Coordinates of C-alpha atoms in Angstrom, one line a residue:
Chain A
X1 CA 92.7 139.7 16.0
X2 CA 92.8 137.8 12.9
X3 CA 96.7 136.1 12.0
X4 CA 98.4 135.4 8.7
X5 CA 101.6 133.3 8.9
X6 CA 103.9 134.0 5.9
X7 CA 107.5 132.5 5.5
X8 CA 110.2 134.9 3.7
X9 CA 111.9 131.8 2.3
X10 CA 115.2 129.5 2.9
X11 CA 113.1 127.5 5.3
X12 CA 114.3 124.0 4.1
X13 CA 118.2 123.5 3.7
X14 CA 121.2 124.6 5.2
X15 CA 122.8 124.9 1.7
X16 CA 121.8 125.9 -1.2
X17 CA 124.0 123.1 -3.2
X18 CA 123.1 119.9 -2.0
X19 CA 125.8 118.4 0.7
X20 CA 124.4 114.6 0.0
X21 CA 123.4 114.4 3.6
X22 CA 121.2 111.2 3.9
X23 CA 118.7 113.3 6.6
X24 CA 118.7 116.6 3.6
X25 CA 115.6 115.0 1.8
X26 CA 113.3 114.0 4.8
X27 CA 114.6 117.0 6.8
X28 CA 113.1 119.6 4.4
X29 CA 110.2 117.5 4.0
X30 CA 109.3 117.6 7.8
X31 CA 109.8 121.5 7.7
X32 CA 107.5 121.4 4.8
X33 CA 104.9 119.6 6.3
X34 CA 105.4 121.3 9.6
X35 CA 104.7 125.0 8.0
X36 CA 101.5 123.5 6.7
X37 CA 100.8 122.2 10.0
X38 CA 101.1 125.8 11.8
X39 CA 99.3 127.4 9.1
X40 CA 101.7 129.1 7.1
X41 CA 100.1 130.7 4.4
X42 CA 102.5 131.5 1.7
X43 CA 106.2 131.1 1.3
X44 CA 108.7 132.8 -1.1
X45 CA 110.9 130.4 -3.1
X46 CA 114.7 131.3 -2.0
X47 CA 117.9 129.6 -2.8
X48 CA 118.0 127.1 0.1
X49 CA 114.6 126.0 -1.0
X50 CA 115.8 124.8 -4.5
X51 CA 118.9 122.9 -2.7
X52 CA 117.2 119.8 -4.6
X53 CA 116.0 121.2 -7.3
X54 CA 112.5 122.6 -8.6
X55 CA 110.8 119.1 -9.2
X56 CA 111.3 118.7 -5.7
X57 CA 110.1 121.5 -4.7
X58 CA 106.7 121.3 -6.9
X59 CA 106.3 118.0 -5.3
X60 CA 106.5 118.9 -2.0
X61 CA 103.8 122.0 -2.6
X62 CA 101.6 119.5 -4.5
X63 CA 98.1 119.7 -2.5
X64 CA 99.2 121.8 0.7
X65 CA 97.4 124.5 1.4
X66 CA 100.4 126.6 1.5
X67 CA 101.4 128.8 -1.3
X68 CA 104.9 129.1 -2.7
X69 CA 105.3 132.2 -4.9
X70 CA 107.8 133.8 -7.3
X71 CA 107.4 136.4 -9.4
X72 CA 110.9 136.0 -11.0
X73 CA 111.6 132.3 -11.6
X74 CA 111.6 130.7 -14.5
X75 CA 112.4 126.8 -15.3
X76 CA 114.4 125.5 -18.1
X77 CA 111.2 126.1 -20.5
X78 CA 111.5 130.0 -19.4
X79 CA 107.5 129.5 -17.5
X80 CA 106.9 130.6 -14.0
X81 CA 106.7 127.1 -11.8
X82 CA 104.9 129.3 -9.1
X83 CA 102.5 131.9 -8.7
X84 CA 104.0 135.3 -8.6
X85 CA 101.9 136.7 -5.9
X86 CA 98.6 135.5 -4.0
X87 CA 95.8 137.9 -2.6
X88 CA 95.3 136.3 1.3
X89 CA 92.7 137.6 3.7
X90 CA 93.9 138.4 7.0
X91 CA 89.8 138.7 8.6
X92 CA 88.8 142.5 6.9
X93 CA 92.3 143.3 6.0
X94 CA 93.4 141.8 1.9
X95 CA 96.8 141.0 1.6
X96 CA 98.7 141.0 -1.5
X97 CA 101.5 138.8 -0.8
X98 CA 104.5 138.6 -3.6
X99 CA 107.5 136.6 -3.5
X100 CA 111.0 137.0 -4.8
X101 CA 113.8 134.4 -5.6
X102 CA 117.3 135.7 -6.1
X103 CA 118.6 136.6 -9.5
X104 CA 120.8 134.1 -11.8
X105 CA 121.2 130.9 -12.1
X106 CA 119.4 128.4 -9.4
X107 CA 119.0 124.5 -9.5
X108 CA 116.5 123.9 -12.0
X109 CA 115.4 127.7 -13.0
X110 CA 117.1 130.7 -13.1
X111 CA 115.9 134.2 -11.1
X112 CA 114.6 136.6 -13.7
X113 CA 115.6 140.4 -12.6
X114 CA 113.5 140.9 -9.4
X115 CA 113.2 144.8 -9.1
X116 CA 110.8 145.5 -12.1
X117 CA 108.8 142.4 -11.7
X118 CA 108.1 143.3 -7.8
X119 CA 107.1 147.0 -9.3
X120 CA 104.6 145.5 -11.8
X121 CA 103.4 143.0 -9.5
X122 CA 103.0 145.5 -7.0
X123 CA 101.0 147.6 -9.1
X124 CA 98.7 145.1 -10.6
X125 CA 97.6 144.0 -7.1
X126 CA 96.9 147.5 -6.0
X127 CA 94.9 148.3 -9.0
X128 CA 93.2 144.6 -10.2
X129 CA 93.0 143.2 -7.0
X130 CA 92.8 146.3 -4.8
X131 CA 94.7 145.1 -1.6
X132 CA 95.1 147.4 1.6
X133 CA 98.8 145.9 2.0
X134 CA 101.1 144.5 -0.3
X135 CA 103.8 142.6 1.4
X136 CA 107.4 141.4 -0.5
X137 CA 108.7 137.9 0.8
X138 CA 111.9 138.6 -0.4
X139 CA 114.0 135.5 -0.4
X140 CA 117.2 137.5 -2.0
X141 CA 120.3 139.0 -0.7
X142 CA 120.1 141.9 1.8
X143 CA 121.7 145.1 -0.5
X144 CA 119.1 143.6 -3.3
X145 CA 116.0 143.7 -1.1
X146 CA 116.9 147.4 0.8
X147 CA 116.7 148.8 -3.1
X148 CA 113.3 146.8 -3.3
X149 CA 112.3 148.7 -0.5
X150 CA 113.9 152.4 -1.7
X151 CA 112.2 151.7 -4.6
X152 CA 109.5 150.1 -3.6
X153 CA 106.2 152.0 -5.2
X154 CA 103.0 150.6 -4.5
X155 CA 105.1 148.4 -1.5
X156 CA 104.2 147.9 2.2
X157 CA 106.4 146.2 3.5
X158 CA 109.8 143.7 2.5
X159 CA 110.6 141.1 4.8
X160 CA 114.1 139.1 3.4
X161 CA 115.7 135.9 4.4
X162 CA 118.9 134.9 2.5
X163 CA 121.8 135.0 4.2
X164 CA 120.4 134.3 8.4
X165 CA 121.2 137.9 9.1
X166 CA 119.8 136.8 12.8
X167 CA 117.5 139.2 14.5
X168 CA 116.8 143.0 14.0
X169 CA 114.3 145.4 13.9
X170 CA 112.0 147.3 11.2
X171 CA 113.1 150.6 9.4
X172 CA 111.4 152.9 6.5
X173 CA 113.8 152.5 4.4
X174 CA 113.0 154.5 1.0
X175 CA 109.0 154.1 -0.1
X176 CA 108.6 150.9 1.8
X177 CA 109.7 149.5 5.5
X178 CA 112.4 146.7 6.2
X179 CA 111.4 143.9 8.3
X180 CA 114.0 141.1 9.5
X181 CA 112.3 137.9 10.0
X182 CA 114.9 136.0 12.4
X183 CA 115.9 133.4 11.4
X184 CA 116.4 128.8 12.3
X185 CA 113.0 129.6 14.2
X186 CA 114.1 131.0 17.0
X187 CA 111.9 134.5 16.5
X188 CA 108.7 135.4 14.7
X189 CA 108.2 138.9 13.9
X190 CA 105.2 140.3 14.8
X191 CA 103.3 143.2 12.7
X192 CA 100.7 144.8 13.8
X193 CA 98.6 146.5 11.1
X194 CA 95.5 149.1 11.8
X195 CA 94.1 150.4 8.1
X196 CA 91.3 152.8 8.0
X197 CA 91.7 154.5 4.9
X198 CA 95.0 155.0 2.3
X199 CA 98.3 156.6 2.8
X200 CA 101.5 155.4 4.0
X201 CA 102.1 153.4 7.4
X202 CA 102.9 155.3 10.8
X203 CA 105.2 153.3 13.1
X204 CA 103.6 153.4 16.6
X205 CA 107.0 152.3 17.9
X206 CA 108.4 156.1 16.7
X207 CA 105.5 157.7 18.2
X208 CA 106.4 156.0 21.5
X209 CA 110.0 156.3 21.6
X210 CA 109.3 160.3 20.4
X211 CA 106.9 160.6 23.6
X212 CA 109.4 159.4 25.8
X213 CA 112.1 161.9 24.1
X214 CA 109.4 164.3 25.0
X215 CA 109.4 163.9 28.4
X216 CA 113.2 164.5 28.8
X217 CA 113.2 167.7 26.6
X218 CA 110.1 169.2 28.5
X219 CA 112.0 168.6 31.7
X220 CA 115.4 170.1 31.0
X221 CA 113.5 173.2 29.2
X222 CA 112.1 174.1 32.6
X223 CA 115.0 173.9 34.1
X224 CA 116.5 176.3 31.5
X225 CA 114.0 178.6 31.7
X226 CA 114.4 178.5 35.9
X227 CA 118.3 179.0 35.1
X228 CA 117.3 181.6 32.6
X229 CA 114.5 183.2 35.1
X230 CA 117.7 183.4 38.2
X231 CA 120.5 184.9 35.8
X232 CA 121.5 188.3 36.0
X233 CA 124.5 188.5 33.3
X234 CA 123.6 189.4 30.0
X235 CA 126.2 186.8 28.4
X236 CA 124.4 184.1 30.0
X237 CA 120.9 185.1 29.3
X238 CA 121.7 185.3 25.6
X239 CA 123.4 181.5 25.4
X240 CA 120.4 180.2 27.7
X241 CA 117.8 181.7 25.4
X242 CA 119.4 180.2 22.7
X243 CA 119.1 177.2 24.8
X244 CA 115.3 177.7 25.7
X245 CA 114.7 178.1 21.8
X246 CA 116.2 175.2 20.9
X247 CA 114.5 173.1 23.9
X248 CA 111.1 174.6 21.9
X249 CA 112.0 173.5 18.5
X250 CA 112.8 170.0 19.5
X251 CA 109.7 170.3 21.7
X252 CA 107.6 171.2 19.0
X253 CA 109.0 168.5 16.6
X254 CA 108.7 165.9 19.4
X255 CA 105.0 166.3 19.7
X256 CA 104.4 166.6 16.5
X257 CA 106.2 162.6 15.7
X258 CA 104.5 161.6 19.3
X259 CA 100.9 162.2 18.1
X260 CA 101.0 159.4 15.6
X261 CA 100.0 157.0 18.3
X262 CA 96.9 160.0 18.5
X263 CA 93.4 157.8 17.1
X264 CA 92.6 159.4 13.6
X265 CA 95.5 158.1 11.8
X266 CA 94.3 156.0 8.7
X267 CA 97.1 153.0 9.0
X268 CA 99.6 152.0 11.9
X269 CA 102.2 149.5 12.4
X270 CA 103.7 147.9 15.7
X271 CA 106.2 145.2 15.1
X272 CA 107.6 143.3 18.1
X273 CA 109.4 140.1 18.4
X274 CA 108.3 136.6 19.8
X275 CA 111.4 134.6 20.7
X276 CA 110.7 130.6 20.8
X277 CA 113.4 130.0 23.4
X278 CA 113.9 126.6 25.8
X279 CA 110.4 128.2 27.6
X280 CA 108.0 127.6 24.8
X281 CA 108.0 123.5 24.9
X282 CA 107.7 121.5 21.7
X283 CA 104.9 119.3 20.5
X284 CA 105.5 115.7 21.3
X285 CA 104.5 114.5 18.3
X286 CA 107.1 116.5 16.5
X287 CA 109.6 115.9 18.9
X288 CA 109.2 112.3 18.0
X289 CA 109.6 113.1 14.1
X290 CA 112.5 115.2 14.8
X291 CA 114.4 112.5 17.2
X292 CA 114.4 109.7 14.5
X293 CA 116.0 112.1 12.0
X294 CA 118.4 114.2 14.7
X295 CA 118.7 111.7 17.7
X296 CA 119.1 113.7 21.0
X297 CA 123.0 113.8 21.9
X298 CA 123.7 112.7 18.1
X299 CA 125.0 116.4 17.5
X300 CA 123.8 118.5 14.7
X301 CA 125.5 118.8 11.5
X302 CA 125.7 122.7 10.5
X303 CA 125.0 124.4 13.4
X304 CA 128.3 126.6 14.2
X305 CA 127.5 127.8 18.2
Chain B
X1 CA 63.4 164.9 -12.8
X2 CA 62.7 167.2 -9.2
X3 CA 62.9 163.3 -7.4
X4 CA 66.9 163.1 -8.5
X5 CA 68.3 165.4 -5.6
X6 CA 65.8 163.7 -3.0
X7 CA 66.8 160.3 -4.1
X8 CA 70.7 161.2 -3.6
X9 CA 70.3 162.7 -0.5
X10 CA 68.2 159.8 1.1
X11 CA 70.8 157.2 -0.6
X12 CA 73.7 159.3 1.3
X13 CA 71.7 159.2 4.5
X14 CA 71.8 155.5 4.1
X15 CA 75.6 155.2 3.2
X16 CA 76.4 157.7 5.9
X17 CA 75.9 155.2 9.2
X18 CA 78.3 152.5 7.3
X19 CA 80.9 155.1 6.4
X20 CA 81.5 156.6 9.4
X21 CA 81.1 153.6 11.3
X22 CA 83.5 151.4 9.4
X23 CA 86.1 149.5 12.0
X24 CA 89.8 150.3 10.8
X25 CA 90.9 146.5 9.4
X26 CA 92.9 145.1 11.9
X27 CA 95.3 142.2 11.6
X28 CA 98.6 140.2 12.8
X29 CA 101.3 139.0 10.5
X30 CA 103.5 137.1 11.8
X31 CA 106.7 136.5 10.0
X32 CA 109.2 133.8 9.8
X33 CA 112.3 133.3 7.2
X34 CA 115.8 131.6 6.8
X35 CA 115.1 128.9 9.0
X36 CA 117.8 126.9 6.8
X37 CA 116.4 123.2 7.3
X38 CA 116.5 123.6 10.9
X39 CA 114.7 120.9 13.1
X40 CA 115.7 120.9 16.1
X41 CA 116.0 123.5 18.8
X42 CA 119.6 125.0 18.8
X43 CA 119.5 127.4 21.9

């Protein structure tokens, strides 16, 4: 199945001020080249990538192959230093991919109020462009990107980095579904997507967790209606009918959620979690790279387990 | 002018195979974020 790799953003320092650290500079570089490396299509430009400012930045992006968007920053000269958005092709499947920096001031630029720019962003992909999936690398605080998602018309999905919220899992939340990315590298989230005609996109993961629900409410409605089948007083037979009906509702709602993993439906989502843990071994080459700016033993500044 | 109705219904003969055949579009994305200038592997 064809892969995209897209970064949500605050992928190169731990701050976003700059601590003076000697290793800050070559640190972010490596990362940078490193997310070339794996293939990393686009990134969104967050507040812990402009730790050293927006000429930095622009120089670091200058001939890679990876694209750092933002539909809401400006520079000093009030002009976008970055694309907002990019259309990527993902083998059949055209991705509209915009990213979003947080609002105020930022070293070098200042964020630009993200909400309406997403929505016309959003729009002009769908209509100019005529994308199956638009996608939000939001690189802005969590209560910001959940209203980008509520409000989210013409959005897929909104993936957000900002604060290292650590691992969680994806929600509809509004027009538009929530997906955490992880966060230091230790997760990538994996999504899924099956698109065979418009509409909004059915979470497989409900239809599974509904069939399993199913199972449990079809069992205890036979034993309510065995209960209901042996009982003599009249009392009883009303409250377990009541029960039985109930059983039937949920029954019928059940099978109704668990038939989205049925084949017909025009677009479907799985997302699962790949966790790079001690078993998935590093490249030796990087390891190298990585030694000479963090020596093994050395400790590593910022880390707080 | 009596050709017209032929010539539609022979060119949606032709697009029927491709639109009923279509393959949904399938694809990964895989998703990273908030790595925070991290190089090395921290458990």
């Amino acid at each position: 199945m064809p892969v995209l790799v897209l970064d949500a953003g605050n992928a190169l320092f731990k701050h976003p001020n700059s601590t003076g650290e000697a290793n800050e500079k070559p640190r972010a570089e490596l990362v940078l080249k490193q997310m070339e490396a794996l293939g990393t299509a686009a990134m969104a430009v967050g507040a812990r990538d402009l730790t050293l400012g927006l000429d930095f930045l622009r120089g670091g992006a200058k001939g890679a192959k990876m694209k750092l968007l933002s539909v809401n920053l400006v520079d000093k000269e009030g002009k976008a230093p970055f694309p907002a958005s990019a259309v990527l092709s993902a083998g059949t499947l055209k991705v509209g991919v915009i990213g979003v920096s947080p609002e105020g001031t930022l070293p070098g630029g200042q964020g630009q109020p993200a909400i309406p720019a997403v929505l016309a962003e959003a729009k002009r992909l769908r209509e100019k462009d005529k994308v199956d999936v638009v996608v939000v690398l939001a690189a802005v605080p969590y209560t910001l990107a959940r209203q980008m998602a509520q409000q989210g018309e013409g959005v897929d999905f909104v993936v957000q980095s900002h604060e290292g919220r650590g691992p969680g899992s994806t929600y509809r939340d509004g027009l538009a579904t929530f997906v955490p990315p992880g966060e230091r590298g230790r997760q990538l989230a994996r999504l899924e997507l099956s698109v065979d005609g418009p509409g909004a996109f059915e979470d497989l993961a409900t239809a599974s967790r509904s069939q399993e629900s199913l199972k449990m409410v079809e069992a205890n409605l036979a034993r309510a209606k065995e209960r209901l089948a042996a009982t003599k007083d009249e009392a009883a037979k009303r409250a377990l009918e009541e029960t039985v009906a109930s059983f039937e509702a949920r029954r019928a709602d059940l099978r109704k959620k668990s038939q989205a993993s049925a084949k017909g439906l025009a677009r479907t989502q799985l997302l699962s979690y790949i966790q790079l843990g001690a078993d998935v071994p590093s490249d030796p080459a990087v390891q190298k790279q990585v030694e000479r700016l963090e020596p093994p033993g050395a400790g590593h500044a910022g880390h707080n387990h | 002018m009596r050709l017209r109705p032929l010539a539609l219904a022979a060119l949606a003969l032709l697009l029927v195979p491709f639109v009923a055949g279509a393959a949904p579009k399938k694809a990964v994305l895989l998703f990273t974020g908030d790595n925070g200038g991290e190089i090395a592997p921290c458990g």
